[in-house]
Amino acid sequence: MDYQLDLDWNDFLARYWQKRPVLLKRGFKNFIDPLSPDELAGLALESEVDSRLVSHQDGRWQVSHGPFESYDHLGETNWSLLVQAVDHWHEPSSRLMRPFRHIPDWRMDDLMVSFSVPGGGVGPHLDQYDVFIIQGTGRRRWRVGEKIALKQHSPHPDLLQVAPFDAIIDEEMEPGDILYIPPGFPHEGYSLENALNYSVGFRAPNARELVSGFADYALSHELGSQRYSDADLVTREHPAEVQQSELDKLRGMMLELVGDPQHFNSWFGEFISQSRHELDAAPPEPPYQPGEIYELITAGETLQRLGGLRVLRVGDSCYVNGEAMVTEQMQAADALTRHTTITQEMLGEALEDPSFLALLCALINNGYWYFND
């Protein structure tokens, strides 16, 4: 299904994005669920899929992590099954991500899907990232509070909740409704009946992650090997003192490393194009040969991008799943980043370049793109 989001993006970004929560009634008109509760439960049986069950009975919260073998022990109320990165494993669900590409791809993370029975939820909490919550089958009540300091506590080691809060949004959501919540706004949702919810989440790396990631890049590329030097050293009255000029010089060495645009862009492309969840890549057997790729595409076959695959452009370079696409055919490489379905027209004359064709063949043989049946 081709999901069409009824939203004025310019108005939304100006008034709400990272500013205020908002409920978008019938954001998706005539919404149809891309998967069923049984399909979601089946995904949670797989070891590669990140899933959890959250329940609460008599004031006690319980959390268990998949893969699950059975759901026979569950009752009819007060539990939720949550599955991360469903867009990686279920192609129809991945289409729910596409209407949100008005926000840059590098900020987008994954699609989390939950199935809840009456009373099911994870309790009042807050997130440090933006999220669009799409209501599927069933009804669910959502409350969102103001962004104020709230005491947090852990009723279970795997749950972090907040104290009760006054609601600025308190609504029952029906199929096709969308709730946008910026970072730091407390919220809670619980089902009024059996219900599916789809959460489109976004990345928001903190400085610690960025510094750690760049340090790994510097080590792997053997950058920053120049040592501190002080040929202008003179004696000082206090031998244990580290002088401010020395601190400035040391900090400058570090800033110079990060400040190199070529290395910074290369690192960020590799860093941000890596998926945080496993991909459902299925390399073809036997592998394709470049000539076969050429014949199929020129015969009118189209290529489909693997769900959850991160393909980004940083400056004049394109990256896929943590690696740079090394090619002089930038127009064709840009098409791979821009479109989820690739046609012969999008690749153009690049198909006549043996080196680009070899790159494309390698990407297909990695399972990153596949031919539509």
mmCIF file of N, CA and C in Angstrom, residues 224-334:
data_model
loop_
_atom_site.group_PDB
_atom_site.id
_atom_site.type_symbol
_atom_site.label_atom_id
_atom_site.label_comp_id
_atom_site.label_asym_id
_atom_site.label_seq_id
_atom_site.Cartn_x
_atom_site.Cartn_y
_atom_site.Cartn_z
ATOM 1 N N GLY A 224 45.883 11.295 13.574
ATOM 2 C CA GLY A 224 46.310 11.935 14.815
ATOM 3 C C GLY A 224 47.594 11.389 15.396
ATOM 4 N N SER A 225 48.510 10.950 14.568
ATOM 5 C CA SER A 225 49.759 10.373 15.087
ATOM 6 C C SER A 225 50.791 11.442 15.446
ATOM 7 N N GLN A 226 50.556 12.692 15.034
ATOM 8 C CA GLN A 226 51.507 13.765 15.367
ATOM 9 C C GLN A 226 51.527 13.993 16.875
ATOM 10 N N ARG A 227 52.721 14.031 17.449
ATOM 11 C CA ARG A 227 52.863 14.163 18.894
ATOM 12 C C ARG A 227 53.004 15.618 19.318
ATOM 13 N N TYR A 228 52.687 15.844 20.549
ATOM 14 C CA TYR A 228 52.857 17.170 21.154
ATOM 15 C C TYR A 228 54.334 17.555 21.135
ATOM 16 N N SER A 229 54.608 18.812 20.854
ATOM 17 C CA SER A 229 55.998 19.298 20.877
ATOM 18 C C SER A 229 56.033 20.675 21.532
ATOM 19 N N ASP A 230 57.165 21.030 22.111
ATOM 20 C CA ASP A 230 57.306 22.332 22.793
ATOM 21 C C ASP A 230 58.747 22.829 22.690
ATOM 22 N N ALA A 231 59.160 23.119 21.446
ATOM 23 C CA ALA A 231 60.529 23.598 21.224
ATOM 24 C C ALA A 231 60.783 24.959 21.877
ATOM 25 N N ASP A 232 59.727 25.687 22.213
ATOM 26 C CA ASP A 232 59.880 27.003 22.834
ATOM 27 C C ASP A 232 59.784 26.941 24.355
ATOM 28 N N LEU A 233 59.936 25.742 24.929
ATOM 29 C CA LEU A 233 59.808 25.562 26.373
ATOM 30 C C LEU A 233 60.835 26.388 27.139
ATOM 31 N N VAL A 234 60.388 27.023 28.220
ATOM 32 C CA VAL A 234 61.275 27.758 29.126
ATOM 33 C C VAL A 234 60.986 27.284 30.545
ATOM 34 N N THR A 235 61.924 27.594 31.449
ATOM 35 C CA THR A 235 61.745 27.160 32.834
ATOM 36 C C THR A 235 60.567 27.894 33.463
ATOM 37 N N ARG A 236 59.970 27.292 34.492
ATOM 38 C CA ARG A 236 58.847 27.916 35.195
ATOM 39 C C ARG A 236 59.043 27.775 36.698
ATOM 40 N N GLU A 237 58.413 28.651 37.409
ATOM 41 C CA GLU A 237 58.579 28.675 38.867
ATOM 42 C C GLU A 237 57.932 27.459 39.512
ATOM 43 N N HIS A 238 56.801 27.005 38.950
ATOM 44 C CA HIS A 238 56.046 25.892 39.544
ATOM 45 C C HIS A 238 56.120 24.707 38.585
ATOM 46 N N PRO A 239 56.991 23.743 38.840
ATOM 47 C CA PRO A 239 57.203 22.650 37.882
ATOM 48 C C PRO A 239 55.995 21.730 37.726
ATOM 49 N N ALA A 240 55.070 21.706 38.692
ATOM 50 C CA ALA A 240 53.898 20.826 38.605
ATOM 51 C C ALA A 240 52.737 21.483 37.865
ATOM 52 N N GLU A 241 52.886 22.728 37.478
ATOM 53 C CA GLU A 241 51.791 23.448 36.835
ATOM 54 C C GLU A 241 51.732 23.136 35.340
ATOM 55 N N VAL A 242 50.547 22.847 34.839
ATOM 56 C CA VAL A 242 50.299 22.770 33.403
ATOM 57 C C VAL A 242 49.749 24.135 32.984
ATOM 58 N N GLN A 243 50.475 24.843 32.181
ATOM 59 C CA GLN A 243 50.095 26.206 31.852
ATOM 60 C C GLN A 243 48.967 26.243 30.817
ATOM 61 N N GLN A 244 48.237 27.366 30.822
ATOM 62 C CA GLN A 244 47.091 27.507 29.930
ATOM 63 C C GLN A 244 47.497 27.413 28.470
ATOM 64 N N SER A 245 48.653 27.948 28.117
ATOM 65 C CA SER A 245 49.108 27.877 26.723
ATOM 66 C C SER A 245 49.326 26.431 26.291
ATOM 67 N N GLU A 246 49.759 25.584 27.224
ATOM 68 C CA GLU A 246 49.955 24.169 26.912
ATOM 69 C C GLU A 246 48.608 23.460 26.747
ATOM 70 N N LEU A 247 47.655 23.801 27.620
ATOM 71 C CA LEU A 247 46.315 23.237 27.487
ATOM 72 C C LEU A 247 45.683 23.646 26.154
ATOM 73 N N ASP A 248 45.887 24.917 25.784
ATOM 74 C CA ASP A 248 45.341 25.400 24.509
ATOM 75 C C ASP A 248 45.945 24.637 23.330
ATOM 76 N N LYS A 249 47.234 24.358 23.409
ATOM 77 C CA LYS A 249 47.903 23.648 22.325
ATOM 78 C C LYS A 249 47.408 22.203 22.227
ATOM 79 N N LEU A 250 47.203 21.555 23.376
ATOM 80 C CA LEU A 250 46.694 20.182 23.392
ATOM 81 C C LEU A 250 45.265 20.126 22.845
ATOM 82 N N ARG A 251 44.438 21.070 23.288
ATOM 83 C CA ARG A 251 43.076 21.105 22.786
ATOM 84 C C ARG A 251 43.078 21.382 21.287
ATOM 85 N N GLY A 252 43.981 22.238 20.841
ATOM 86 C CA GLY A 252 44.080 22.544 19.421
ATOM 87 C C GLY A 252 44.425 21.331 18.591
ATOM 88 N N MET A 253 45.278 20.449 19.131
ATOM 89 C CA MET A 253 45.606 19.215 18.410
ATOM 90 C C MET A 253 44.361 18.362 18.185
ATOM 91 N N MET A 254 43.516 18.304 19.215
ATOM 92 C CA MET A 254 42.302 17.501 19.103
ATOM 93 C C MET A 254 41.298 18.159 18.155
ATOM 94 N N LEU A 255 41.154 19.482 18.275
ATOM 95 C CA LEU A 255 40.206 20.184 17.427
ATOM 96 C C LEU A 255 40.626 20.144 15.961
ATOM 97 N N GLU A 256 41.910 20.178 15.724
ATOM 98 C CA GLU A 256 42.404 20.115 14.347
ATOM 99 C C GLU A 256 42.023 18.785 13.698
ATOM 100 N N LEU A 257 42.070 17.722 14.494
ATOM 101 C CA LEU A 257 41.719 16.401 13.979
ATOM 102 C C LEU A 257 40.241 16.355 13.594
ATOM 103 N N VAL A 258 39.381 16.827 14.488
ATOM 104 C CA VAL A 258 37.943 16.828 14.223
ATOM 105 C C VAL A 258 37.591 17.858 13.151
ATOM 106 N N GLY A 259 38.372 18.938 13.081
ATOM 107 C CA GLY A 259 38.066 20.030 12.177
ATOM 108 C C GLY A 259 38.433 19.794 10.732
ATOM 109 N N ASP A 260 39.067 18.682 10.424
ATOM 110 C CA ASP A 260 39.389 18.367 9.031
ATOM 111 C C ASP A 260 38.104 17.951 8.314
ATOM 112 N N PRO A 261 37.577 18.778 7.401
ATOM 113 C CA PRO A 261 36.281 18.471 6.783
ATOM 114 C C PRO A 261 36.255 17.136 6.058
ATOM 115 N N GLN A 262 37.340 16.781 5.397
ATOM 116 C CA GLN A 262 37.348 15.533 4.639
ATOM 117 C C GLN A 262 37.194 14.337 5.569
ATOM 118 N N HIS A 263 37.994 14.313 6.644
ATOM 119 C CA HIS A 263 37.906 13.189 7.575
ATOM 120 C C HIS A 263 36.589 13.204 8.335
ATOM 121 N N PHE A 264 36.127 14.399 8.722
ATOM 122 C CA PHE A 264 34.878 14.469 9.484
ATOM 123 C C PHE A 264 33.711 13.972 8.642
ATOM 124 N N ASN A 265 33.619 14.415 7.388
ATOM 125 C CA ASN A 265 32.525 13.975 6.528
ATOM 126 C C ASN A 265 32.581 12.474 6.270
ATOM 127 N N SER A 266 33.801 11.970 6.041
ATOM 128 C CA SER A 266 33.958 10.546 5.786
ATOM 129 C C SER A 266 33.538 9.732 7.007
ATOM 130 N N TRP A 267 33.998 10.181 8.183
ATOM 131 C CA TRP A 267 33.591 9.472 9.408
ATOM 132 C C TRP A 267 32.085 9.514 9.592
ATOM 133 N N PHE A 268 31.477 10.700 9.426
ATOM 134 C CA PHE A 268 30.056 10.812 9.707
ATOM 135 C C PHE A 268 29.242 9.975 8.729
ATOM 136 N N GLY A 269 29.659 9.928 7.473
ATOM 137 C CA GLY A 269 28.952 9.100 6.510
ATOM 138 C C GLY A 269 28.971 7.631 6.919
ATOM 139 N N GLU A 270 30.130 7.145 7.341
ATOM 140 C CA GLU A 270 30.232 5.757 7.784
ATOM 141 C C GLU A 270 29.430 5.535 9.071
ATOM 142 N N PHE A 271 29.550 6.471 9.999
ATOM 143 C CA PHE A 271 28.912 6.360 11.318
ATOM 144 C C PHE A 271 27.390 6.360 11.217
ATOM 145 N N ILE A 272 26.841 7.341 10.500
ATOM 146 C CA ILE A 272 25.400 7.536 10.530
ATOM 147 C C ILE A 272 24.666 6.613 9.571
ATOM 148 N N SER A 273 25.388 6.007 8.622
ATOM 149 C CA SER A 273 24.721 5.086 7.698
ATOM 150 C C SER A 273 24.670 3.658 8.226
ATOM 151 N N GLN A 274 25.231 3.425 9.396
ATOM 152 C CA GLN A 274 25.164 2.096 9.997
ATOM 153 C C GLN A 274 23.819 1.905 10.696
ATOM 154 N N SER A 275 23.203 0.773 10.470
ATOM 155 C CA SER A 275 21.937 0.465 11.133
ATOM 156 C C SER A 275 22.197 0.025 12.567
ATOM 157 N N ARG A 276 21.312 0.432 13.465
ATOM 158 C CA ARG A 276 21.430 0.004 14.864
ATOM 159 C C ARG A 276 20.817 -1.375 15.086
ATOM 160 N N HIS A 277 20.103 -1.879 14.091
ATOM 161 C CA HIS A 277 19.471 -3.187 14.199
ATOM 162 C C HIS A 277 19.890 -4.053 13.017
ATOM 163 N N GLU A 278 19.816 -5.355 13.231
ATOM 164 C CA GLU A 278 20.217 -6.282 12.176
ATOM 165 C C GLU A 278 19.317 -6.133 10.958
ATOM 166 N N LEU A 279 19.914 -6.301 9.788
ATOM 167 C CA LEU A 279 19.168 -6.224 8.539
ATOM 168 C C LEU A 279 18.765 -7.627 8.078
ATOM 169 N N ASP A 280 17.661 -7.690 7.367
ATOM 170 C CA ASP A 280 17.182 -8.966 6.830
ATOM 171 C C ASP A 280 17.754 -9.172 5.428
ATOM 172 N N ALA A 281 19.074 -9.068 5.337
ATOM 173 C CA ALA A 281 19.737 -9.203 4.037
ATOM 174 C C ALA A 281 19.803 -10.674 3.628
ATOM 175 N N ALA A 282 19.444 -10.933 2.382
ATOM 176 C CA ALA A 282 19.463 -12.302 1.846
ATOM 177 C C ALA A 282 20.272 -12.293 0.555
ATOM 178 N N PRO A 283 21.596 -12.459 0.636
ATOM 179 C CA PRO A 283 22.420 -12.469 -0.581
ATOM 180 C C PRO A 283 21.933 -13.534 -1.560
ATOM 181 N N PRO A 284 21.826 -13.183 -2.829
ATOM 182 C CA PRO A 284 21.310 -14.145 -3.812
ATOM 183 C C PRO A 284 22.269 -15.318 -4.001
ATOM 184 N N GLU A 285 21.690 -16.472 -4.238
ATOM 185 C CA GLU A 285 22.458 -17.687 -4.532
ATOM 186 C C GLU A 285 21.937 -18.313 -5.814
ATOM 187 N N PRO A 286 22.798 -18.467 -6.815
ATOM 188 C CA PRO A 286 24.196 -18.021 -6.853
ATOM 189 C C PRO A 286 24.275 -16.514 -7.031
ATOM 190 N N PRO A 287 25.428 -15.908 -6.730
ATOM 191 C CA PRO A 287 25.555 -14.461 -6.899
ATOM 192 C C PRO A 287 25.416 -14.055 -8.357
ATOM 193 N N TYR A 288 24.945 -12.808 -8.537
ATOM 194 C CA TYR A 288 24.820 -12.264 -9.891
ATOM 195 C C TYR A 288 26.196 -11.915 -10.456
ATOM 196 N N GLN A 289 26.287 -11.931 -11.757
ATOM 197 C CA GLN A 289 27.430 -11.395 -12.476
ATOM 198 C C GLN A 289 27.025 -10.031 -13.044
ATOM 199 N N PRO A 290 27.985 -9.107 -13.202
ATOM 200 C CA PRO A 290 27.630 -7.776 -13.706
ATOM 201 C C PRO A 290 26.826 -7.808 -14.998
ATOM 202 N N GLY A 291 27.170 -8.721 -15.894
ATOM 203 C CA GLY A 291 26.441 -8.806 -17.149
ATOM 204 C C GLY A 291 24.971 -9.146 -16.947
ATOM 205 N N GLU A 292 24.686 -10.000 -15.973
ATOM 206 C CA GLU A 292 23.299 -10.356 -15.686
ATOM 207 C C GLU A 292 22.537 -9.150 -15.145
ATOM 208 N N ILE A 293 23.198 -8.374 -14.297
ATOM 209 C CA ILE A 293 22.576 -7.164 -13.749
ATOM 210 C C ILE A 293 22.214 -6.220 -14.894
ATOM 211 N N TYR A 294 23.162 -6.033 -15.807
ATOM 212 C CA TYR A 294 22.944 -5.131 -16.943
ATOM 213 C C TYR A 294 21.739 -5.587 -17.775
ATOM 214 N N GLU A 295 21.677 -6.877 -18.075
ATOM 215 C CA GLU A 295 20.600 -7.390 -18.915
ATOM 216 C C GLU A 295 19.242 -7.235 -18.240
ATOM 217 N N LEU A 296 19.175 -7.506 -16.948
ATOM 218 C CA LEU A 296 17.899 -7.423 -16.242
ATOM 219 C C LEU A 296 17.385 -5.986 -16.172
ATOM 220 N N ILE A 297 18.287 -5.046 -15.842
ATOM 221 C CA ILE A 297 17.854 -3.649 -15.700
ATOM 222 C C ILE A 297 17.470 -3.066 -17.058
ATOM 223 N N THR A 298 18.270 -3.329 -18.078
ATOM 224 C CA THR A 298 17.949 -2.786 -19.406
ATOM 225 C C THR A 298 16.722 -3.454 -20.020
ATOM 226 N N ALA A 299 16.341 -4.611 -19.480
ATOM 227 C CA ALA A 299 15.111 -5.273 -19.944
ATOM 228 C C ALA A 299 13.878 -4.739 -19.217
ATOM 229 N N GLY A 300 14.094 -3.795 -18.277
ATOM 230 C CA GLY A 300 12.963 -3.169 -17.597
ATOM 231 C C GLY A 300 12.732 -3.604 -16.168
ATOM 232 N N GLU A 301 13.579 -4.502 -15.645
ATOM 233 C CA GLU A 301 13.441 -4.911 -14.245
ATOM 234 C C GLU A 301 13.832 -3.748 -13.330
ATOM 235 N N THR A 302 13.171 -3.668 -12.167
ATOM 236 C CA THR A 302 13.478 -2.613 -11.199
ATOM 237 C C THR A 302 14.096 -3.207 -9.944
ATOM 238 N N LEU A 303 14.893 -2.384 -9.274
ATOM 239 C CA LEU A 303 15.550 -2.792 -8.034
ATOM 240 C C LEU A 303 14.835 -2.176 -6.845
ATOM 241 N N GLN A 304 14.675 -2.968 -5.777
ATOM 242 C CA GLN A 304 14.048 -2.496 -4.548
ATOM 243 C C GLN A 304 15.089 -2.453 -3.437
ATOM 244 N N ARG A 305 15.116 -1.360 -2.696
ATOM 245 C CA ARG A 305 16.048 -1.239 -1.574
ATOM 246 C C ARG A 305 15.573 -2.088 -0.399
ATOM 247 N N LEU A 306 16.497 -2.742 0.269
ATOM 248 C CA LEU A 306 16.199 -3.548 1.449
ATOM 249 C C LEU A 306 15.623 -2.670 2.554
ATOM 250 N N GLY A 307 14.572 -3.124 3.202
ATOM 251 C CA GLY A 307 13.956 -2.382 4.293
ATOM 252 C C GLY A 307 14.950 -2.120 5.420
ATOM 253 N N GLY A 308 14.987 -0.868 5.889
ATOM 254 C CA GLY A 308 15.874 -0.501 6.984
ATOM 255 C C GLY A 308 17.277 -0.151 6.564
ATOM 256 N N LEU A 309 17.637 -0.386 5.301
ATOM 257 C CA LEU A 309 18.985 -0.065 4.823
ATOM 258 C C LEU A 309 19.170 1.453 4.831
ATOM 259 N N ARG A 310 20.278 1.897 5.391
ATOM 260 C CA ARG A 310 20.554 3.335 5.465
ATOM 261 C C ARG A 310 21.501 3.707 4.326
ATOM 262 N N VAL A 311 20.995 4.545 3.423
ATOM 263 C CA VAL A 311 21.747 4.974 2.247
ATOM 264 C C VAL A 311 21.712 6.499 2.248
ATOM 265 N N LEU A 312 22.876 7.124 2.425
ATOM 266 C CA LEU A 312 22.924 8.569 2.671
ATOM 267 C C LEU A 312 23.982 9.244 1.816
ATOM 268 N N ARG A 313 23.782 10.532 1.590
ATOM 269 C CA ARG A 313 24.783 11.335 0.893
ATOM 270 C C ARG A 313 25.336 12.375 1.855
ATOM 271 N N VAL A 314 26.647 12.424 1.962
ATOM 272 C CA VAL A 314 27.338 13.416 2.786
ATOM 273 C C VAL A 314 28.321 14.140 1.871
ATOM 274 N N GLY A 315 28.051 15.409 1.608
ATOM 275 C CA GLY A 315 28.897 16.143 0.679
ATOM 276 C C GLY A 315 28.812 15.516 -0.703
ATOM 277 N N ASP A 316 29.961 15.178 -1.261
ATOM 278 C CA ASP A 316 30.004 14.580 -2.598
ATOM 279 C C ASP A 316 30.200 13.067 -2.549
ATOM 280 N N SER A 317 29.946 12.463 -1.405
ATOM 281 C CA SER A 317 30.118 11.017 -1.264
ATOM 282 C C SER A 317 28.825 10.385 -0.782
ATOM 283 N N CYS A 318 28.611 9.137 -1.190
ATOM 284 C CA CYS A 318 27.422 8.388 -0.796
ATOM 285 C C CYS A 318 27.846 7.175 0.024
ATOM 286 N N TYR A 319 27.023 6.830 1.009
ATOM 287 C CA TYR A 319 27.359 5.762 1.947
ATOM 288 C C TYR A 319 26.182 4.807 2.091
ATOM 289 N N VAL A 320 26.521 3.538 2.281
ATOM 290 C CA VAL A 320 25.505 2.517 2.490
ATOM 291 C C VAL A 320 25.972 1.585 3.593
ATOM 292 N N ASN A 321 25.179 1.498 4.641
ATOM 293 C CA ASN A 321 25.441 0.583 5.755
ATOM 294 C C ASN A 321 26.881 0.660 6.257
ATOM 295 N N GLY A 322 27.380 1.886 6.443
ATOM 296 C CA GLY A 322 28.690 2.081 7.042
ATOM 297 C C GLY A 322 29.855 2.088 6.080
ATOM 298 N N GLU A 323 29.608 2.010 4.771
ATOM 299 C CA GLU A 323 30.690 1.988 3.793
ATOM 300 C C GLU A 323 30.431 3.008 2.692
ATOM 301 N N ALA A 324 31.505 3.590 2.181
ATOM 302 C CA ALA A 324 31.386 4.550 1.088
ATOM 303 C C ALA A 324 31.175 3.817 -0.230
ATOM 304 N N MET A 325 30.358 4.398 -1.104
ATOM 305 C CA MET A 325 30.231 3.907 -2.474
ATOM 306 C C MET A 325 31.317 4.602 -3.298
ATOM 307 N N VAL A 326 32.337 3.884 -3.647
ATOM 308 C CA VAL A 326 33.455 4.468 -4.389
ATOM 309 C C VAL A 326 33.136 4.399 -5.878
ATOM 310 N N THR A 327 32.778 5.535 -6.467
ATOM 311 C CA THR A 327 32.417 5.589 -7.885
ATOM 312 C C THR A 327 32.513 7.022 -8.375
ATOM 313 N N GLU A 328 32.765 7.164 -9.667
ATOM 314 C CA GLU A 328 32.739 8.479 -10.290
ATOM 315 C C GLU A 328 31.353 8.799 -10.837
ATOM 316 N N GLN A 329 30.451 7.834 -10.804
ATOM 317 C CA GLN A 329 29.095 8.020 -11.330
ATOM 318 C C GLN A 329 28.190 8.557 -10.212
ATOM 319 N N MET A 330 28.404 9.840 -9.867
ATOM 320 C CA MET A 330 27.703 10.400 -8.726
ATOM 321 C C MET A 330 26.207 10.554 -8.962
ATOM 322 N N GLN A 331 25.798 10.798 -10.187
ATOM 323 C CA GLN A 331 24.368 10.939 -10.448
ATOM 324 C C GLN A 331 23.641 9.624 -10.174
ATOM 325 N N ALA A 332 24.247 8.526 -10.583
ATOM 326 C CA ALA A 332 23.644 7.217 -10.329
ATOM 327 C C ALA A 332 23.708 6.864 -8.854
ATOM 328 N N ALA A 333 24.851 7.163 -8.185
ATOM 329 C CA ALA A 333 24.965 6.901 -6.755
ATOM 330 C C ALA A 333 23.946 7.723 -5.980
ATOM 331 N N ASP A 334 23.753 8.980 -6.423
ATOM 332 C CA ASP A 334 22.763 9.827 -5.767
ATOM 333 C C ASP A 334 21.360 9.254 -5.924
#
